[in-house]
Amino acid sequence: MAAQTAAPGVRDQEIAAEQAHLDRVYRRLEEKIHEAEFLMSDAAQRGQVGTPGALAERDAQVFRAGVHLNRLNSEFEDFLFGRVDLLAGKDGKKGADGAFTSVDPADDAIREDATADIAETLHIGRIGVLDTDYAPLVIDWRAPAAAPFYRSTPVAPGRVVRRRVIRSKGRKVLGVEDDLLRPELTTGLPVVGDGALMAALGQARTHSMRDIVSSIQAEQDLVIRAPAASVTEVTGGPGTGKTAVALHRAAYLLYQDRRRYAGGILCVSPTPLLVAYTEGVLPSLGEEGQVAIRAVGSLVDGVSAELYDEPAVARIKGSLRMQKVLRNAARGCLDLPDGGPGLLRVVAFGRRLELDAQELSSVRQQVLAGTAPVNLLRPRARRLLLDALWRRTGRRFDDTELAAEERQGFDEDVSTEPEFTDFLDAWWPVLAPARVLAALADERRLSRWARRVLTPPEVRRVARSLRRDGFSVHDVALLDELETLLGSPPREKKRELDPMDQLTGLEELMPQARGESRRERADRLARERVEYAHVIVDEAQDLTPMQWRMVGRRGRTATWTIVGDPAQSSWSDVDEAARARDEALGNRPRRRFTLTVNYRNPAEIAEVASTVLALAMPGSPSPRAVRSTGVLPRYEVAGPDLAASVRDAAARLLEEVDGTVGVVVAMNRRAQARQWLRGLGDRVVALGSLEAKGLEYDATVVVSPAEIAEESPAGLRVLYVALTRATQRLTVLAREADLPDAAGVPDLLRAD
Ligand SMILES: Nc1ncnc2c1ncn2[C@@H]1O[C@H](COP(=O)(O)OP(=O)(O)OP(=O)(O)O)[C@@H](O)[C@H]1O
């Protein structure tokens, strides 16, 4: 992109000009904080009165003031980050935010001698700020008028002559980076710096993802602002910004239609590590509370699974075949232990009444003929037992009224007898999903429930995996499926949200009224919520069919944003997963986008990765790396002491980069690798290959590509993920199994 560096004096002048603008913005913000504080305390008093009339007075102005107050108090690092200088617009109409919305320049905006005047200058920031005369001092990055800041390119610049990114800390402007989008014009605008994108990409990484609000690129902006209808599907290779775009889209949707998304946005992430890495992005965009970011192993209330099944087990547990097994198990569990009690004996009308095993079994069959969830069939089981006992009394009445009265008395007497209630509890217990899943750990039982669905070796494997302590990531989808099959007995009614709160969002602004922090409130809402208004799925290629069913249940009426890359899929049966995904999304129309530029890896690393991509998914295009560092990947062959070789490679990278180092090993070496790196500090982390999903580091060590590739049928794709995590440097450590050549390059990574 065109950029040229101006003389230092000009740079200082430009920084001073932006400083003057920022000072003005802060003065205005202080006034607004003052106003907002007054309005909020006034609203709180009305809120305590609690009459509908008083509540209704919490109008949109209060809401906006409160949003400002909350956000302003969040102390943004770079509150004001952008500026565009624009030619006169085509129709000259102003939008709701006071800025011209036309994208094309007016016919006479450019004179014949290629000179032009700047007609409008807009500053872009994390929230909008209007001056006292309603002129926009700062435009919210999500407003339509801010789109040219992101969308214009030198090929299609529209009205934008110069785009500027402003770097500031607190209230001080530190620097500016300009892109000149119409270098052919003479406008008198100075251009400073080498462009914002490169400055952002070159920064050292930490263990938290940063927002990209000041350098969103045109193809990304189209996704972020895509209309919310139905399903937005985004594919793109590693580092193309899919995760970043998905998170910015959540913030955008909330800005566009806060009322609709009061129903919550769920963002499903593959691992807890990726949740921890990304969860700071939305608060930095001024959004917190409405978006729940959850690992796929934490979607079921009260469960947080971090164990991984071996690939062969994961493959079975994730497949749709488990539906049938679980259905059998949910019903079969009623017979535990040992077929359940075999005799019901009660006393009524002074007589002993009994139902033997055979009669009980026929009652059970009759009840199970219904399709309702097992726990919800309990009242029917109770009724049919009473019917059978009543028949045992042999009573007959000609008078139907009398018969009904007698029968009612009988039911009341019998059903409150401890003999009857204890029997019912044992014979038709309220089943919890965890109990049913635990029952599958018994191989004999499982083979009964899995007859003609799983092979005997598969039964053995699954049963064995369920005998260890704790749940695996794949168990969680099974628990959720069981929850549906079993049904929850009616729970205590939750407090209804005050509809007025939802209208004005006041609860979000004043959580202190309930004595809870914003974070506590977000957690509480997430727990109470079972369905969401919008569901974002990150790394969607990894969801197994059973996981798609689980996620689908949380967004039955939602709109969706789904981001992923088939070439990074660690799931072996890609077609089965695609079918389950179609089922979860139904026949909602889909809008598809592809991202093509790799912002993470320098070209030198991307090239090595593309060698593996050609093996993992022949014919799949590699994204284009946006920059090159001139630093080639380093190839080393591990000595007999693998631990020492890994440690040395990591230590060397720690000296070479300022930020983080990730060491990626095959899953079964995870625990070992943590030990190897002990004492090297918290800039370095050890990761199992599946845990590396979505993460990035300044430098990475990939230990034995062959070991990673051979771990599972999807191993080559997992290796592709491992090789694409570094922003600056990559060391590949080969072992014997990698068949390294004389230069240490493993067989799998050789281009020939
Ligand atoms: N427009 C941009 N400006 C600055 N940085 C960007 C931009 N787009 C992406 N990045 C950076 O590139 C890196 C990769 O982005 P992200 O993790 O969202 O990619 P991804 O497509 O999800 O990758 P993967 O498929 O490997 O998980 C991140 O550091 C992100 O901040």
Short mmCIF file of N, CA and C in Angstrom, two decimals, residues 597-685:
data_model
loop_
_atom_site.label_atom_id
_atom_site.label_comp_id
_atom_site.label_asym_id
_atom_site.label_seq_id
_atom_site.Cartn_x
_atom_site.Cartn_y
_atom_site.Cartn_z
N VAL A 597 -5.89 -14.09 3.08
CA VAL A 597 -4.56 -13.57 3.41
C VAL A 597 -4.14 -14.04 4.80
N ASN A 598 -2.94 -14.57 4.88
CA ASN A 598 -2.41 -15.05 6.16
C ASN A 598 -1.67 -13.91 6.87
N TYR A 599 -2.22 -13.45 7.97
CA TYR A 599 -1.60 -12.33 8.71
C TYR A 599 -0.64 -12.82 9.79
N ARG A 600 -0.67 -14.12 10.04
CA ARG A 600 0.14 -14.62 11.17
C ARG A 600 1.54 -15.01 10.74
N ASN A 601 1.61 -15.95 9.81
CA ASN A 601 2.93 -16.52 9.51
C ASN A 601 3.67 -15.71 8.46
N PRO A 602 4.96 -15.50 8.69
CA PRO A 602 5.75 -14.94 7.60
C PRO A 602 5.82 -15.94 6.45
N ALA A 603 6.10 -15.46 5.24
CA ALA A 603 6.10 -16.33 4.05
C ALA A 603 7.02 -17.53 4.24
N GLU A 604 8.13 -17.33 4.96
CA GLU A 604 9.11 -18.41 5.11
C GLU A 604 8.49 -19.61 5.86
N ILE A 605 7.64 -19.33 6.85
CA ILE A 605 7.00 -20.41 7.61
C ILE A 605 5.80 -20.96 6.83
N ALA A 606 5.07 -20.04 6.19
CA ALA A 606 3.89 -20.47 5.43
C ALA A 606 4.28 -21.46 4.33
N GLU A 607 5.49 -21.28 3.81
CA GLU A 607 5.90 -22.15 2.71
C GLU A 607 6.10 -23.60 3.20
N VAL A 608 6.72 -23.74 4.36
CA VAL A 608 6.90 -25.09 4.92
C VAL A 608 5.52 -25.72 5.17
N ALA A 609 4.62 -24.91 5.73
CA ALA A 609 3.28 -25.43 6.04
C ALA A 609 2.58 -25.88 4.77
N SER A 610 2.81 -25.15 3.68
CA SER A 610 2.09 -25.50 2.45
C SER A 610 2.56 -26.85 1.90
N THR A 611 3.80 -27.24 2.23
CA THR A 611 4.28 -28.58 1.81
C THR A 611 3.42 -29.65 2.49
N VAL A 612 3.14 -29.44 3.76
CA VAL A 612 2.33 -30.42 4.49
C VAL A 612 0.86 -30.34 4.04
N LEU A 613 0.40 -29.14 3.73
CA LEU A 613 -0.98 -29.00 3.26
C LEU A 613 -1.20 -29.83 1.99
N ALA A 614 -0.18 -29.83 1.13
CA ALA A 614 -0.32 -30.58 -0.12
C ALA A 614 -0.50 -32.07 0.15
N LEU A 615 0.08 -32.56 1.26
CA LEU A 615 -0.10 -33.97 1.62
C LEU A 615 -1.42 -34.17 2.35
N ALA A 616 -1.74 -33.21 3.22
CA ALA A 616 -2.92 -33.36 4.09
C ALA A 616 -4.20 -33.19 3.31
N MET A 617 -4.21 -32.27 2.39
CA MET A 617 -5.41 -32.00 1.60
C MET A 617 -4.99 -31.55 0.21
N PRO A 618 -4.64 -32.51 -0.61
CA PRO A 618 -4.12 -32.14 -1.93
C PRO A 618 -5.09 -31.22 -2.66
N GLY A 619 -4.53 -30.20 -3.29
CA GLY A 619 -5.37 -29.30 -4.08
C GLY A 619 -5.95 -28.14 -3.31
N SER A 620 -5.77 -28.14 -1.97
CA SER A 620 -6.33 -27.05 -1.17
C SER A 620 -5.39 -25.83 -1.25
N PRO A 621 -5.92 -24.64 -1.54
CA PRO A 621 -5.01 -23.50 -1.70
C PRO A 621 -4.48 -22.98 -0.36
N SER A 622 -3.23 -22.55 -0.35
CA SER A 622 -2.66 -21.94 0.86
C SER A 622 -3.01 -20.47 0.87
N PRO A 623 -3.29 -19.91 2.05
CA PRO A 623 -3.52 -18.46 2.07
C PRO A 623 -2.20 -17.73 1.77
N ARG A 624 -2.32 -16.52 1.25
CA ARG A 624 -1.13 -15.75 0.88
C ARG A 624 -0.56 -15.04 2.11
N ALA A 625 0.72 -15.30 2.41
CA ALA A 625 1.32 -14.64 3.57
C ALA A 625 1.54 -13.16 3.25
N VAL A 626 1.17 -12.30 4.20
CA VAL A 626 1.20 -10.86 3.91
C VAL A 626 2.59 -10.26 4.12
N ARG A 627 3.44 -10.97 4.85
CA ARG A 627 4.77 -10.38 5.07
C ARG A 627 5.84 -11.47 5.07
N SER A 628 7.06 -10.98 4.99
CA SER A 628 8.18 -11.91 5.00
C SER A 628 9.22 -11.34 5.95
N THR A 629 9.90 -12.20 6.69
CA THR A 629 10.87 -11.69 7.68
C THR A 629 12.31 -11.95 7.25
N GLY A 630 12.47 -12.80 6.24
CA GLY A 630 13.83 -13.17 5.83
C GLY A 630 14.45 -14.23 6.73
N VAL A 631 13.70 -14.66 7.77
CA VAL A 631 14.25 -15.67 8.69
C VAL A 631 13.67 -17.04 8.31
N LEU A 632 14.55 -17.96 7.90
CA LEU A 632 14.07 -19.28 7.50
C LEU A 632 13.83 -20.16 8.72
N PRO A 633 12.94 -21.14 8.62
CA PRO A 633 12.76 -22.07 9.74
C PRO A 633 14.08 -22.78 10.04
N ARG A 634 14.26 -23.15 11.30
CA ARG A 634 15.50 -23.83 11.69
C ARG A 634 15.19 -25.32 11.84
N TYR A 635 16.04 -26.16 11.26
CA TYR A 635 15.84 -27.61 11.38
C TYR A 635 16.93 -28.18 12.26
N GLU A 636 16.53 -28.97 13.26
CA GLU A 636 17.51 -29.61 14.13
C GLU A 636 17.12 -31.07 14.30
N VAL A 637 18.14 -31.89 14.56
CA VAL A 637 17.85 -33.29 14.84
C VAL A 637 18.08 -33.51 16.34
N ALA A 638 17.10 -34.07 17.02
CA ALA A 638 17.20 -34.24 18.48
C ALA A 638 18.29 -35.26 18.81
N GLY A 639 19.01 -35.00 19.89
CA GLY A 639 20.01 -35.95 20.35
C GLY A 639 19.33 -37.08 21.12
N PRO A 640 20.15 -37.98 21.72
CA PRO A 640 19.55 -39.10 22.47
C PRO A 640 18.70 -38.61 23.64
N ASP A 641 19.06 -37.44 24.21
CA ASP A 641 18.25 -36.89 25.31
C ASP A 641 17.25 -35.89 24.72
N LEU A 642 16.04 -36.39 24.42
CA LEU A 642 15.05 -35.54 23.75
C LEU A 642 14.71 -34.31 24.59
N ALA A 643 14.60 -34.54 25.91
CA ALA A 643 14.24 -33.44 26.81
C ALA A 643 15.23 -32.29 26.67
N ALA A 644 16.53 -32.64 26.67
CA ALA A 644 17.56 -31.59 26.60
C ALA A 644 17.49 -30.88 25.25
N SER A 645 17.23 -31.62 24.17
CA SER A 645 17.17 -30.98 22.85
C SER A 645 16.00 -30.00 22.77
N VAL A 646 14.85 -30.42 23.32
CA VAL A 646 13.67 -29.54 23.27
C VAL A 646 13.93 -28.29 24.10
N ARG A 647 14.50 -28.51 25.26
CA ARG A 647 14.78 -27.39 26.17
C ARG A 647 15.74 -26.39 25.53
N ASP A 648 16.78 -26.92 24.90
CA ASP A 648 17.75 -26.02 24.26
C ASP A 648 17.09 -25.21 23.14
N ALA A 649 16.26 -25.91 22.34
CA ALA A 649 15.61 -25.21 21.21
C ALA A 649 14.69 -24.11 21.74
N ALA A 650 13.97 -24.41 22.82
CA ALA A 650 13.05 -23.41 23.37
C ALA A 650 13.82 -22.23 23.97
N ALA A 651 14.92 -22.56 24.68
CA ALA A 651 15.70 -21.51 25.34
C ALA A 651 16.29 -20.56 24.29
N ARG A 652 16.71 -21.14 23.19
CA ARG A 652 17.30 -20.30 22.14
C ARG A 652 16.25 -19.34 21.57
N LEU A 653 15.06 -19.86 21.33
CA LEU A 653 13.99 -18.99 20.80
C LEU A 653 13.61 -17.92 21.80
N LEU A 654 13.62 -18.27 23.08
CA LEU A 654 13.29 -17.26 24.10
C LEU A 654 14.25 -16.08 24.04
N GLU A 655 15.49 -16.38 23.66
CA GLU A 655 16.46 -15.27 23.53
C GLU A 655 16.21 -14.46 22.29
N GLU A 656 15.66 -15.12 21.27
CA GLU A 656 15.52 -14.43 19.98
C GLU A 656 14.25 -13.60 19.85
N VAL A 657 13.21 -13.92 20.62
CA VAL A 657 11.97 -13.15 20.50
C VAL A 657 11.63 -12.51 21.86
N ASP A 658 10.84 -11.43 21.77
CA ASP A 658 10.46 -10.73 23.02
C ASP A 658 9.25 -11.37 23.67
N GLY A 659 8.41 -12.02 22.84
CA GLY A 659 7.13 -12.50 23.37
C GLY A 659 7.17 -13.98 23.71
N THR A 660 6.16 -14.71 23.21
CA THR A 660 5.90 -16.07 23.67
C THR A 660 6.53 -17.15 22.78
N VAL A 661 6.76 -18.32 23.39
CA VAL A 661 7.27 -19.47 22.65
C VAL A 661 6.35 -20.67 22.96
N GLY A 662 5.89 -21.35 21.92
CA GLY A 662 5.06 -22.55 22.11
C GLY A 662 5.82 -23.78 21.65
N VAL A 663 5.76 -24.83 22.47
CA VAL A 663 6.43 -26.08 22.10
C VAL A 663 5.34 -27.11 21.83
N VAL A 664 5.21 -27.55 20.59
CA VAL A 664 4.10 -28.44 20.24
C VAL A 664 4.62 -29.88 20.11
N VAL A 665 3.99 -30.77 20.86
CA VAL A 665 4.40 -32.19 20.86
C VAL A 665 3.17 -33.05 20.58
N ALA A 666 3.40 -34.32 20.27
CA ALA A 666 2.28 -35.25 20.12
C ALA A 666 1.51 -35.31 21.44
N MET A 667 0.21 -35.62 21.37
CA MET A 667 -0.63 -35.56 22.57
C MET A 667 -0.09 -36.41 23.71
N ASN A 668 0.46 -37.58 23.38
CA ASN A 668 0.89 -38.45 24.48
C ASN A 668 2.18 -37.97 25.14
N ARG A 669 2.77 -36.89 24.67
CA ARG A 669 3.97 -36.35 25.32
C ARG A 669 3.69 -35.08 26.11
N ARG A 670 2.40 -34.73 26.18
CA ARG A 670 2.03 -33.45 26.82
C ARG A 670 2.66 -33.27 28.19
N ALA A 671 2.40 -34.28 29.07
CA ALA A 671 2.83 -34.15 30.47
C ALA A 671 4.35 -34.08 30.53
N GLN A 672 5.01 -34.97 29.76
CA GLN A 672 6.47 -34.98 29.72
C GLN A 672 7.00 -33.59 29.34
N ALA A 673 6.41 -33.03 28.27
CA ALA A 673 6.94 -31.78 27.73
C ALA A 673 6.87 -30.66 28.75
N ARG A 674 5.82 -30.70 29.57
CA ARG A 674 5.72 -29.67 30.62
C ARG A 674 6.91 -29.76 31.56
N GLN A 675 7.27 -30.99 31.89
CA GLN A 675 8.44 -31.19 32.77
C GLN A 675 9.71 -30.66 32.11
N TRP A 676 9.86 -30.96 30.83
CA TRP A 676 11.08 -30.55 30.13
C TRP A 676 11.31 -29.04 30.21
N LEU A 677 10.20 -28.30 30.19
CA LEU A 677 10.35 -26.83 30.09
C LEU A 677 10.38 -26.15 31.45
N ARG A 678 10.33 -26.93 32.48
CA ARG A 678 10.28 -26.33 33.84
C ARG A 678 11.44 -25.38 34.06
N GLY A 679 11.13 -24.24 34.66
CA GLY A 679 12.19 -23.30 35.01
C GLY A 679 12.52 -22.33 33.88
N LEU A 680 11.91 -22.50 32.70
CA LEU A 680 12.22 -21.56 31.61
C LEU A 680 11.33 -20.31 31.64
N GLY A 681 10.41 -20.25 32.59
CA GLY A 681 9.59 -19.04 32.73
C GLY A 681 8.25 -19.17 32.04
N ASP A 682 7.40 -18.15 32.25
CA ASP A 682 6.04 -18.31 31.73
C ASP A 682 5.85 -17.76 30.32
N ARG A 683 6.94 -17.36 29.69
CA ARG A 683 6.79 -16.98 28.27
C ARG A 683 6.70 -18.22 27.38
N VAL A 684 7.12 -19.37 27.94
CA VAL A 684 7.11 -20.58 27.12
C VAL A 684 6.06 -21.57 27.64
N VAL A 685 5.34 -22.21 26.71
CA VAL A 685 4.35 -23.22 27.12
C VAL A 685 4.49 -24.47 26.27
#
